[in-house]
mmCIF file of C-alpha atoms in Angstrom:
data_model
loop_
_atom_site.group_PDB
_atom_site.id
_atom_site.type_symbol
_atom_site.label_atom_id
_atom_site.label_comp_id
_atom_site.label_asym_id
_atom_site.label_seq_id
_atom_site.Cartn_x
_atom_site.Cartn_y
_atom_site.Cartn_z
ATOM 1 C CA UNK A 1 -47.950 24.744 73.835
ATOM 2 C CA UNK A 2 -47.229 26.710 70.928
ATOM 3 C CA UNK A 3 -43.716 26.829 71.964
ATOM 4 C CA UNK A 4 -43.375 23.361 72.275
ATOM 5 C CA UNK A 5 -44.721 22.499 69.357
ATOM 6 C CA UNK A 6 -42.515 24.429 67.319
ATOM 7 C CA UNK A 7 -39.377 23.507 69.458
ATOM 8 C CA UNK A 8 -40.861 19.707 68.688
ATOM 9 C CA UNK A 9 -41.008 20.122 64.793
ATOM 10 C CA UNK A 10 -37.443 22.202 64.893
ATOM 11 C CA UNK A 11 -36.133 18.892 66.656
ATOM 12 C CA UNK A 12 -37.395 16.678 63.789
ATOM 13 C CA UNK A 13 -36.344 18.341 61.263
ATOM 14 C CA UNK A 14 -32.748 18.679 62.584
ATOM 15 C CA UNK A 15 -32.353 14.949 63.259
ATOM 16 C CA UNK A 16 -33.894 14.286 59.515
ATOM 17 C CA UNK A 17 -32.235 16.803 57.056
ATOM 18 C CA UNK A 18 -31.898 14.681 53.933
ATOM 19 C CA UNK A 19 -35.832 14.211 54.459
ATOM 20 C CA UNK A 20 -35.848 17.971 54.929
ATOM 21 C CA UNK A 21 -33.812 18.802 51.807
ATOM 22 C CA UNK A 22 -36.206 16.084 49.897
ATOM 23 C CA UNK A 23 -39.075 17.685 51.030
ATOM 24 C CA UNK A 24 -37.746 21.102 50.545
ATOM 25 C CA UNK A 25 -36.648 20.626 46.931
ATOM 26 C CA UNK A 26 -38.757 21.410 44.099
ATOM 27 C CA UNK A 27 -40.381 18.854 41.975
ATOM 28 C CA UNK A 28 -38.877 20.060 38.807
ATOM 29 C CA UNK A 29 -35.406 19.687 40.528
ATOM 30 C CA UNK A 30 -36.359 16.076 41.807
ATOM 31 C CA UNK A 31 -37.489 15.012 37.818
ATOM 32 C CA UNK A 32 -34.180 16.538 36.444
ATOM 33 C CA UNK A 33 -32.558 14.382 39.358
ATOM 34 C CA UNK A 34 -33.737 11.181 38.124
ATOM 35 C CA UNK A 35 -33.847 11.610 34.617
ATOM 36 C CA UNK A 36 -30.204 12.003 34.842
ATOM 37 C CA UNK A 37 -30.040 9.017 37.014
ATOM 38 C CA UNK A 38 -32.221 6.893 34.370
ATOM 39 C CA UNK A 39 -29.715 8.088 31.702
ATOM 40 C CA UNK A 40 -26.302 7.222 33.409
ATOM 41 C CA UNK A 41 -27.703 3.854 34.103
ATOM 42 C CA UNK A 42 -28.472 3.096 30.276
ATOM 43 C CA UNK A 43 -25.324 4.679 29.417
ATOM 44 C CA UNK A 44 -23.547 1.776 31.216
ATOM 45 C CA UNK A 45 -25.865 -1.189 30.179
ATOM 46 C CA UNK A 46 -24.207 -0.176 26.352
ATOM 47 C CA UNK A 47 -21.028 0.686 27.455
ATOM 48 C CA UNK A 48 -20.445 -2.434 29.153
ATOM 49 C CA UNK A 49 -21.026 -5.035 26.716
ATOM 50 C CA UNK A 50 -19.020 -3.275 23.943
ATOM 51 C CA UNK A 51 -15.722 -3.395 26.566
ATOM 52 C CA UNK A 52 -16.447 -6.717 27.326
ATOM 53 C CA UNK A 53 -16.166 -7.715 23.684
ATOM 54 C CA UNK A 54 -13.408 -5.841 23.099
ATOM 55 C CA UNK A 55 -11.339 -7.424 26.211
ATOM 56 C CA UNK A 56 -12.625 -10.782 24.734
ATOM 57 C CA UNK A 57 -10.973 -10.797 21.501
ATOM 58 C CA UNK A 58 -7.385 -12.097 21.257
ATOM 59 C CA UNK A 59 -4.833 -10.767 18.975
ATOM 60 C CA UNK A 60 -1.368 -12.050 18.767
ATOM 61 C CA UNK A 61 1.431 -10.901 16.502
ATOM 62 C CA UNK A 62 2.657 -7.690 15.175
ATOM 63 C CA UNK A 63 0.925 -5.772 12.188
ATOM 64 C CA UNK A 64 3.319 -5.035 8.992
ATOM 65 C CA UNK A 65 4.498 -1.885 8.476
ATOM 66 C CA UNK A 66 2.539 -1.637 4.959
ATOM 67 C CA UNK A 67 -0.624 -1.527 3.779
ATOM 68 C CA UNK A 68 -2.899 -4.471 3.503
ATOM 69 C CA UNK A 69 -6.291 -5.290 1.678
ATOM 70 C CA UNK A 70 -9.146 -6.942 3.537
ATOM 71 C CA UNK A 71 -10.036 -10.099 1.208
ATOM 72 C CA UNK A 72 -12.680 -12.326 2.382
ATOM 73 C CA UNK A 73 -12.491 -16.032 2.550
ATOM 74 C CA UNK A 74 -14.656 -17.200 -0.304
ATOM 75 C CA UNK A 75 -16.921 -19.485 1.255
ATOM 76 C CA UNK A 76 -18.420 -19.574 4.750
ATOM 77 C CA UNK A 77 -17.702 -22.393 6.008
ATOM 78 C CA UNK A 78 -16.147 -22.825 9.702
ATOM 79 C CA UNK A 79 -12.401 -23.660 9.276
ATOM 80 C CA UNK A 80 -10.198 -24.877 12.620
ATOM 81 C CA UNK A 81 -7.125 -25.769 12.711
ATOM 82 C CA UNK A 82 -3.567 -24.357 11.157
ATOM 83 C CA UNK A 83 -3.825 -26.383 8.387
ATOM 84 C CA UNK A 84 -7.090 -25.026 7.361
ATOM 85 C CA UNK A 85 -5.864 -21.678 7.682
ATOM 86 C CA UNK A 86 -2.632 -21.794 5.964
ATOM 87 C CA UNK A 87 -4.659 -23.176 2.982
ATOM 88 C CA UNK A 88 -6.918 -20.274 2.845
ATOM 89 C CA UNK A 89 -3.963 -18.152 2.964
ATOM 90 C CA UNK A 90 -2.382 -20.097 0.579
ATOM 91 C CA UNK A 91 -5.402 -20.094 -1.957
ATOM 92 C CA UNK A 92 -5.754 -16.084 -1.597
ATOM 93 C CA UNK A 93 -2.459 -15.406 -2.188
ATOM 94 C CA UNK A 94 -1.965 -17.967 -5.362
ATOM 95 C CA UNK A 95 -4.910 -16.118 -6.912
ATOM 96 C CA UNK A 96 -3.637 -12.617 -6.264
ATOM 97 C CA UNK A 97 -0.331 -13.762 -7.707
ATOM 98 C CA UNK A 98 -1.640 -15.218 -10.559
ATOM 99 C CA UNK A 99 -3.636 -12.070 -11.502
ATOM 100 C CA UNK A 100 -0.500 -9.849 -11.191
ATOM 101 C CA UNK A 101 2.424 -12.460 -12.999
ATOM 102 C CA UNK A 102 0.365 -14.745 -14.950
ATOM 103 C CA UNK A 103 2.259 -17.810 -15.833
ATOM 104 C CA UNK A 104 5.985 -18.355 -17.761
ATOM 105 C CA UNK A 105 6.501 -19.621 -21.311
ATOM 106 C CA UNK A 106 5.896 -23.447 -20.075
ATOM 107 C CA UNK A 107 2.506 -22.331 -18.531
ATOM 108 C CA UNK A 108 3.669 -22.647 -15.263
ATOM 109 C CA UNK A 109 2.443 -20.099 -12.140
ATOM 110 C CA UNK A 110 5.676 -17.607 -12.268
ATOM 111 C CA UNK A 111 4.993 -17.371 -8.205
ATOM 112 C CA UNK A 112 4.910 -19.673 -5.623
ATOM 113 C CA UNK A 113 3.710 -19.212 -2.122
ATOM 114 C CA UNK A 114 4.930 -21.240 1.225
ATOM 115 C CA UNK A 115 2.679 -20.322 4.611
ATOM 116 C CA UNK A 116 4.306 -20.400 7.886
ATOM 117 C CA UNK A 117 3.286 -21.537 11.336
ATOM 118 C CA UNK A 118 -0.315 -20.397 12.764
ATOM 119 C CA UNK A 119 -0.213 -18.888 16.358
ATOM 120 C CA UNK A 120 -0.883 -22.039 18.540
ATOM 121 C CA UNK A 121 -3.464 -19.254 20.409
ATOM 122 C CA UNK A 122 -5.463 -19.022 17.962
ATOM 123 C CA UNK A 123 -4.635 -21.900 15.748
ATOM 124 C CA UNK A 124 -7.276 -24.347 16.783
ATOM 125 C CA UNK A 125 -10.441 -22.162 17.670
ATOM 126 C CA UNK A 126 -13.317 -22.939 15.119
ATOM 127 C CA UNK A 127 -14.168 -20.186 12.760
ATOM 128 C CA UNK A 128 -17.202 -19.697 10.846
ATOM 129 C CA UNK A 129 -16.461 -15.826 9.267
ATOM 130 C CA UNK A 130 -12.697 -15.362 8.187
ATOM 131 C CA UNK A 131 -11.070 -12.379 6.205
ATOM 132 C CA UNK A 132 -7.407 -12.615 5.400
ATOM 133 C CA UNK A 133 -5.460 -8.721 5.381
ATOM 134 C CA UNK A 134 -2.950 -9.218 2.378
ATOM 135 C CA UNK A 135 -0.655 -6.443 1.714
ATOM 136 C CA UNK A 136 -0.777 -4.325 -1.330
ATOM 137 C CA UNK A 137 -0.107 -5.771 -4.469
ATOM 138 C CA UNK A 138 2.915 -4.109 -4.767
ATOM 139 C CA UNK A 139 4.499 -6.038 -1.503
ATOM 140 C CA UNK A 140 3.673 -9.133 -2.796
ATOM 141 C CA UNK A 141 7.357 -10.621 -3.291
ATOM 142 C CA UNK A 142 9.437 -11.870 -0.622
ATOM 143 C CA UNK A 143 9.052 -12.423 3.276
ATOM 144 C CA UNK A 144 5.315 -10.922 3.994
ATOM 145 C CA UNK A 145 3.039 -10.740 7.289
ATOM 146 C CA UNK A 146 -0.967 -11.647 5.974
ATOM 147 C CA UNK A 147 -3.457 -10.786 8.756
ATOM 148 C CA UNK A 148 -6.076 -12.933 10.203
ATOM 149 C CA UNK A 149 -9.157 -11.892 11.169
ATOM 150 C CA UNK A 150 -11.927 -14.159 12.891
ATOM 151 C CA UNK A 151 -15.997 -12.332 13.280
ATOM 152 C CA UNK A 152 -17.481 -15.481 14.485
ATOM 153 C CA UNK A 153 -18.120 -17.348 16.564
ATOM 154 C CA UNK A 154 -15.640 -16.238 18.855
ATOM 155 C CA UNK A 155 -13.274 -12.573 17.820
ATOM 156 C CA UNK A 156 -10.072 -13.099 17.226
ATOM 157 C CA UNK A 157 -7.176 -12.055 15.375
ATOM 158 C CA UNK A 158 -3.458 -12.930 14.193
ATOM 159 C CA UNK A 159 -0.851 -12.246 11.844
ATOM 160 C CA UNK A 160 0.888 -14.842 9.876
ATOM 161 C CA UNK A 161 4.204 -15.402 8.013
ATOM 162 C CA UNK A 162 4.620 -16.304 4.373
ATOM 163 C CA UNK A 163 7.349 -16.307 1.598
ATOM 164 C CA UNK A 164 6.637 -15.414 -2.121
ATOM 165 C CA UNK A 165 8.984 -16.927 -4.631
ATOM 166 C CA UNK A 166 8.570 -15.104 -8.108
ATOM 167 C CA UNK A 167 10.589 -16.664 -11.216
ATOM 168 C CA UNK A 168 11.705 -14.596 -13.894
ATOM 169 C CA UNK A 169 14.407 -13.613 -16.325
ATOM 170 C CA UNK A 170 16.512 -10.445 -15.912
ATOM 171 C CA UNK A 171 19.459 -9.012 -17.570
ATOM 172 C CA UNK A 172 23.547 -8.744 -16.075
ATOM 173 C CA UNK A 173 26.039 -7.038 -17.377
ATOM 174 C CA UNK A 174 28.106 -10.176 -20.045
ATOM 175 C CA UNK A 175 31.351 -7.777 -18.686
ATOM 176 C CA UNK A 176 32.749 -4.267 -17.230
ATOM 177 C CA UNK A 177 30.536 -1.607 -17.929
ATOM 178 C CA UNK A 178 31.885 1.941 -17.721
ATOM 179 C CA UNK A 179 29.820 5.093 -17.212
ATOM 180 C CA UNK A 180 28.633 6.789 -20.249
ATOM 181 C CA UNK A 181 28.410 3.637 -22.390
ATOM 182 C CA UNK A 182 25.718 3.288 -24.611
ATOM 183 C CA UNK A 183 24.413 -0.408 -24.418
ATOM 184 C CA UNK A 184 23.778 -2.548 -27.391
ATOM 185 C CA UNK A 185 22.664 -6.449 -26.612
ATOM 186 C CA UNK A 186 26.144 -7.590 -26.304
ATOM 187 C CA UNK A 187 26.372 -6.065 -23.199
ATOM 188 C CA UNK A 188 23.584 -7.720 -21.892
ATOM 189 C CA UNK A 189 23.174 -11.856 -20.198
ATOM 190 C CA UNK A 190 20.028 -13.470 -19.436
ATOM 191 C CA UNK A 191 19.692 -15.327 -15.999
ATOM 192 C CA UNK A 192 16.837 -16.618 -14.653
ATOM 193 C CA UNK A 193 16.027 -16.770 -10.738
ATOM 194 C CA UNK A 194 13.754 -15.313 -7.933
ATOM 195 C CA UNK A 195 13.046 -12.249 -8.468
ATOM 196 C CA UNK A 196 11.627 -11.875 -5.181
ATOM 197 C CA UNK A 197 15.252 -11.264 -3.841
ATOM 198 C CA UNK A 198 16.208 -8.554 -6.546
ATOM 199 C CA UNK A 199 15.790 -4.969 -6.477
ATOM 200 C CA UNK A 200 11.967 -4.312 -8.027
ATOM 201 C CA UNK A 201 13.912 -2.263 -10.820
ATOM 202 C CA UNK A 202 15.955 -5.114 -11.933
ATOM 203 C CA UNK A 203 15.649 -4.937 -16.029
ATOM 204 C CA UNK A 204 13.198 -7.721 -17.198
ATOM 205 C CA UNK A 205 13.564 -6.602 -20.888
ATOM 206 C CA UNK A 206 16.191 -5.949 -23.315
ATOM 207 C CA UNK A 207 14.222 -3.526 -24.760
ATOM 208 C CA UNK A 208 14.507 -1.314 -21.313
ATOM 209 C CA UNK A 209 18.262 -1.010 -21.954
ATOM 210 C CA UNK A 210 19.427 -1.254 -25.463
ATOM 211 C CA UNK A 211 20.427 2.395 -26.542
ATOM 212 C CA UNK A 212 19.892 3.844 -23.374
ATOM 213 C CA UNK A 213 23.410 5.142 -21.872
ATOM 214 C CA UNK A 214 24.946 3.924 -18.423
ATOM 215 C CA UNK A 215 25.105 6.148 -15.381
ATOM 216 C CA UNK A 216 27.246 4.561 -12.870
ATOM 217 C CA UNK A 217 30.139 1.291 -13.463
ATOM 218 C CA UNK A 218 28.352 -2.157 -13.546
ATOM 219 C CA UNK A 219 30.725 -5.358 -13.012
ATOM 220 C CA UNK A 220 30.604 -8.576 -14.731
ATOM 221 C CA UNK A 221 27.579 -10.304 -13.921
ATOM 222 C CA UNK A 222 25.417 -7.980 -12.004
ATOM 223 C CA UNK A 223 22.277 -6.970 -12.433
ATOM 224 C CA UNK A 224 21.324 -4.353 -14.289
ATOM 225 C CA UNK A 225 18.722 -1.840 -12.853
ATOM 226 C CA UNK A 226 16.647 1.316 -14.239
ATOM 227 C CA UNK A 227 17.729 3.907 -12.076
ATOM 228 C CA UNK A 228 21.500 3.447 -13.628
ATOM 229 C CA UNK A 229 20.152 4.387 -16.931
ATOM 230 C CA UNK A 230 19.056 7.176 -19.050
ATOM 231 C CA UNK A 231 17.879 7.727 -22.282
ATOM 232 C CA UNK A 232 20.509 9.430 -24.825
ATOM 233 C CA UNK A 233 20.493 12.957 -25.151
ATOM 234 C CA UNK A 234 18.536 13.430 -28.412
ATOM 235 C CA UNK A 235 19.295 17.263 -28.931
ATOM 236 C CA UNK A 236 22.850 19.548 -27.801
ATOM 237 C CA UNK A 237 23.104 22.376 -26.765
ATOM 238 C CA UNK A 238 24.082 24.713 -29.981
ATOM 239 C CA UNK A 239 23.119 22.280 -32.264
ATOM 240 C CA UNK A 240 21.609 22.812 -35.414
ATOM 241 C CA UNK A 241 17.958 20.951 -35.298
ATOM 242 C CA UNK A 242 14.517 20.534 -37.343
ATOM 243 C CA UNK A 243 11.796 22.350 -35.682
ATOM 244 C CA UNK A 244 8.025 21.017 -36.481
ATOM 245 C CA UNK A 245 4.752 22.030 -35.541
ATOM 246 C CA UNK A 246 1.890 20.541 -35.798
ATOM 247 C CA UNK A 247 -1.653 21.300 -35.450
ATOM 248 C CA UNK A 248 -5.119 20.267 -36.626
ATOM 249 C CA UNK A 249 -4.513 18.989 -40.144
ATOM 250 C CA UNK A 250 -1.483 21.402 -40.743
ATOM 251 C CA UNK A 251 2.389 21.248 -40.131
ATOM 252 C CA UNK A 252 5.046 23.456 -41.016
ATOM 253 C CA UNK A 253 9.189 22.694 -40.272
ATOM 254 C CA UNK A 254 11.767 25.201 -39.959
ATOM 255 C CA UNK A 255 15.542 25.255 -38.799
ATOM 256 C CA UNK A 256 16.894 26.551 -35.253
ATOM 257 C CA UNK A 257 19.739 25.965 -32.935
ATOM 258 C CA UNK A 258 18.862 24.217 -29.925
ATOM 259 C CA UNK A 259 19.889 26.348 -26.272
ATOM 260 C CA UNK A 260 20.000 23.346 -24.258
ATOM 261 C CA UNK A 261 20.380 19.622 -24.374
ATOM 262 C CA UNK A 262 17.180 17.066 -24.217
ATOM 263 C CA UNK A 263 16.553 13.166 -24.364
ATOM 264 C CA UNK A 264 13.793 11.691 -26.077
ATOM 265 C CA UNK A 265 10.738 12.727 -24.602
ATOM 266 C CA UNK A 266 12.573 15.985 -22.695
ATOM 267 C CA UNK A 267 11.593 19.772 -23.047
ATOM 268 C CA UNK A 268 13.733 21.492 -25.468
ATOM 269 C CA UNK A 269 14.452 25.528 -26.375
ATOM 270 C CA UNK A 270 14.839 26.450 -29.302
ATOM 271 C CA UNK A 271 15.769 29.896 -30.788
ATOM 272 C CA UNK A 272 14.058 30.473 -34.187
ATOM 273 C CA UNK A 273 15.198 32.204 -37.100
ATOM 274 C CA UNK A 274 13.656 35.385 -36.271
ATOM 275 C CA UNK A 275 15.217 34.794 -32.710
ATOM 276 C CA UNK A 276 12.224 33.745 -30.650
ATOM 277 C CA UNK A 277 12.295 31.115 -28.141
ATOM 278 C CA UNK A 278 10.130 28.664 -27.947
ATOM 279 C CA UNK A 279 9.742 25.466 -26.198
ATOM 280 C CA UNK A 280 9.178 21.773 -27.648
ATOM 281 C CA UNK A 281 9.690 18.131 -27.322
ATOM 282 C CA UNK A 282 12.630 16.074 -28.464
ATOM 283 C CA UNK A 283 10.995 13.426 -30.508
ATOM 284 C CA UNK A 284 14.379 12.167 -32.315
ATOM 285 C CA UNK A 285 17.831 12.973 -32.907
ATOM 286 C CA UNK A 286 18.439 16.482 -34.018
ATOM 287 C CA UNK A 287 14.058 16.590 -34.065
ATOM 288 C CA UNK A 288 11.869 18.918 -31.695
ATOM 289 C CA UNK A 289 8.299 19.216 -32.109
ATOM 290 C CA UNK A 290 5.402 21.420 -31.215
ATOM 291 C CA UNK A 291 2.337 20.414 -30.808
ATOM 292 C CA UNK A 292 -0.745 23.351 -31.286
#
């Protein structure tokens, strides 16, 4: 009987082995089991809802390649349709602009904005949360993408065109320009236009140009801009020039010859009397100082 009985339990337990494993594995093991079981399932009940959201939002258009500025709308009211977005555009924009260019000599905005077409995707879903993406301040001329961003009730986001027009004066050349000419206001013609389509260093101010010498050729009519200018070399090399210094309450001036050439507001040498060297700014024709 013994026999059988054992050959009876050795039958059981080899047409049962999961119940054999479960009964053979610790209780420790068994808790560690289904913690870990407990945990993956939580895992996925936050997981889930966050992918979910994220598969739910719609974006349509392309992002511009520069940097933009989250501005809120400034109320929160829900807005729907394109109209209602191109005037929030419209209104953030105006109100950047007039921060940045203020208004012309007849009081009128210098900028003017036009919005283009909303994303019929997105164009009529109700919004009760809007921020509007505008680029940097310095990107505010000219064709520009603004971004749309919906929180509630539904996500979504777009980006959407627009056109800055900035009025202005700048300066062309009144003729031919040669390189190496020092300009006086003769050379110079006011025109007013967009500015929006210019280079940003088109010169705005005669001030900007007048005594400063010309780098390249300019023709008849064309624009002047900054980086074809320089300021006039204020000190030669081997010329004779005043050397000041100047410290607290105190300043003594002495002669010296000058080893290299400087504009205003350059780093000149200067051999002394005594032959040192030293090192100063050229404040002036023939005039380097050092400050102590």
């Amino acid at each position: 009987m013994k026999g059988l009985s054992m050959s009876t339990r050795f039958a059981r337990s080899a047409h049962h082995p999961i119940r054999s494993a479960a009964t053979a594995m610790p209780l420790a093991a068994r808790q560690r089991k289904l913690l870990l079981i407990l945990a993956l399932g939580l895992l996925a009940s936050v997981v889930h809802p966050i992918l979910a959201h994220a598969q739910g939002m719609v974006r349509v258009g392309y992002p511009p390649a520069q940097a933009a500025v989250v501005q809120p709308a400034p109320q929160p009211t829900t807005i729907q349709g394109p109209n209602a977005i191109q005037m929030q555009i419209q209104q953030q924009l105006q109100s950047q602009l007039d921060i940045l260019g203020g208004t012309n000599e007849t009081g009128a905005p210098r900028a003017s904005v036009e919005v283009g077409p909303v994303d019929a995707r997105v164009a009529n879903q109700p919004c009760d949360q809007i921020d509007l993406m505008l680029p940097a301040a310095n990107r505010l001329r000219g064709r520009i993408q603004v971004g749309v961003r919906c929180r509630s009730p539904h996500a979504w986001a777009a980006w959407v065109p627009a056109t800055i027009q900035i009025t202005g004066t700048y300066y062309v050349a009144s003729h031919q320009l040669s390189p190496g000419k020092t300009l006086d206001l003769g050379d110079l013609e006011a025109r007013t236009g967009d500015l929006s389509t210019l280079p940003a260093s088109v010169v705005q101010q005669p001030a900007d140009v007048v005594g400063h010498v010309l780098l390249t050729s300019v023709a008849a009519n064309q624009p002047l801009r900054a980086e074809s200018l320089r300021l006039p070399m204020a000190v030669q090399a081997g010329q004779t020039v005043k050397l000041i210094a100047e410290g607290g309450g105190f300043q003594v001036s002495s002669d010296g010859r000058a080893l290299n050439q400087a504009a205003v507001g350059q780093v000149a040498q200067v051999r002394t009397a005594n032959g040192n060297v030293v090192s100063g700014i050229a404040q002036s024709a023939g005039v380097v100082a050092i400050q102590f």
